[in-house]
Amino acid sequence: REVPPQLAALQAELPQVRAYLVLDEAGNSIVDSAAVVPRPFNGADREYFRIHAARAHEGLFIGEPVQSRINGLWAISVSRRINKADGSFGGIVLAAVDPDYFLHFYRDVTIGEGNSLTLYHASGTRIARVPETGPDIGSSAANLAMFKPPHSDRARSELLTSGGLDGVARYLAINRVPGYPLVIGVGIARDNVLATWRENLIFGVVALILAATAGIGFLMILHRQMVSRHSAEQRLSEMASTKPLSAYGADKLGCELHGRVAASLHGVP
């Protein structure tokens, strides 16, 4: 048996998304874009689930990288609450984003010898870094100066690092992405900043920040996919109440989800 074509088409919209899941109010997977019969999974203890269960108006939530219990791979969760008809919690819609996408994207960016480009979750957890040296994805940088006042209180900030990760001292520009819990760190090696240091620093930082921001542009489309109309939420919650979800039901849900995405991408209310 194959995955319903509507769900496959939805995932094809954004190949960075490894899978779309719908979890019921108990945290059990009832819809899975990667399988006709949802793979056994319960996410009731995950942060994204607990946030939506506790907060009716949380909206879109982007979590830290976590290792999947389904396949052991790292993933970044982008989720939204499903409400039942009476407004009570009915579960969540979840997109599992592959963090390797950011790494592959940044590998193609010419950052220059000794320079660095890092994407962090706002909590300080590392998502991707080039060059690929030092701590791995999922490790915390919360103890670094960039995640402490006064830098943590500013949308943009600069500091000089000591080169503790790889021995390269850098001028670091910190840019917090508006509307998302993401932080871009652009490091220009101090040795690369010569006589015209200010011009070199500003040009290099701006170029790399633009490149890094382009790498997360797909989140805007994903955001639009995840933001549902009230009627669509009601339909999802109705399907969420059916256990187990049949292949026919999954196909209908996939068709509805894909229709919502297509409409949102083309500006149809």
PDB file of N, CA and C in Angstrom, residues 179 190 236 241 246:
ATOM      1  N   GLY A 179       9.799  37.117  14.420  1.00  0.00           N
ATOM      2  CA  GLY A 179       8.659  36.226  14.319  1.00  0.00           C
ATOM      3  C   GLY A 179       8.961  34.763  14.523  1.00  0.00           C
ATOM      4  N   ARG A 190      38.998  37.322  12.972  1.00  0.00           N
ATOM      5  CA  ARG A 190      39.689  38.572  13.276  1.00  0.00           C
ATOM      6  C   ARG A 190      40.866  38.786  12.339  1.00  0.00           C
ATOM      7  N   LEU A 236     -10.484  18.613  11.213  1.00  0.00           N
ATOM      8  CA  LEU A 236      -9.377  17.829  11.756  1.00  0.00           C
ATOM      9  C   LEU A 236      -9.756  17.205  13.092  1.00  0.00           C
ATOM     10  N   SER A 241     -11.088  12.296  16.303  1.00  0.00           N
ATOM     11  CA  SER A 241     -11.876  11.528  17.258  1.00  0.00           C
ATOM     12  C   SER A 241     -12.117  10.103  16.782  1.00  0.00           C
ATOM     13  N   SER A 246      -8.883   5.266   9.416  1.00  0.00           N
ATOM     14  CA  SER A 246      -8.802   4.362   8.278  1.00  0.00           C
ATOM     15  C   SER A 246      -7.978   4.965   7.163  1.00  0.00           C
TER      16      SER A 246
END
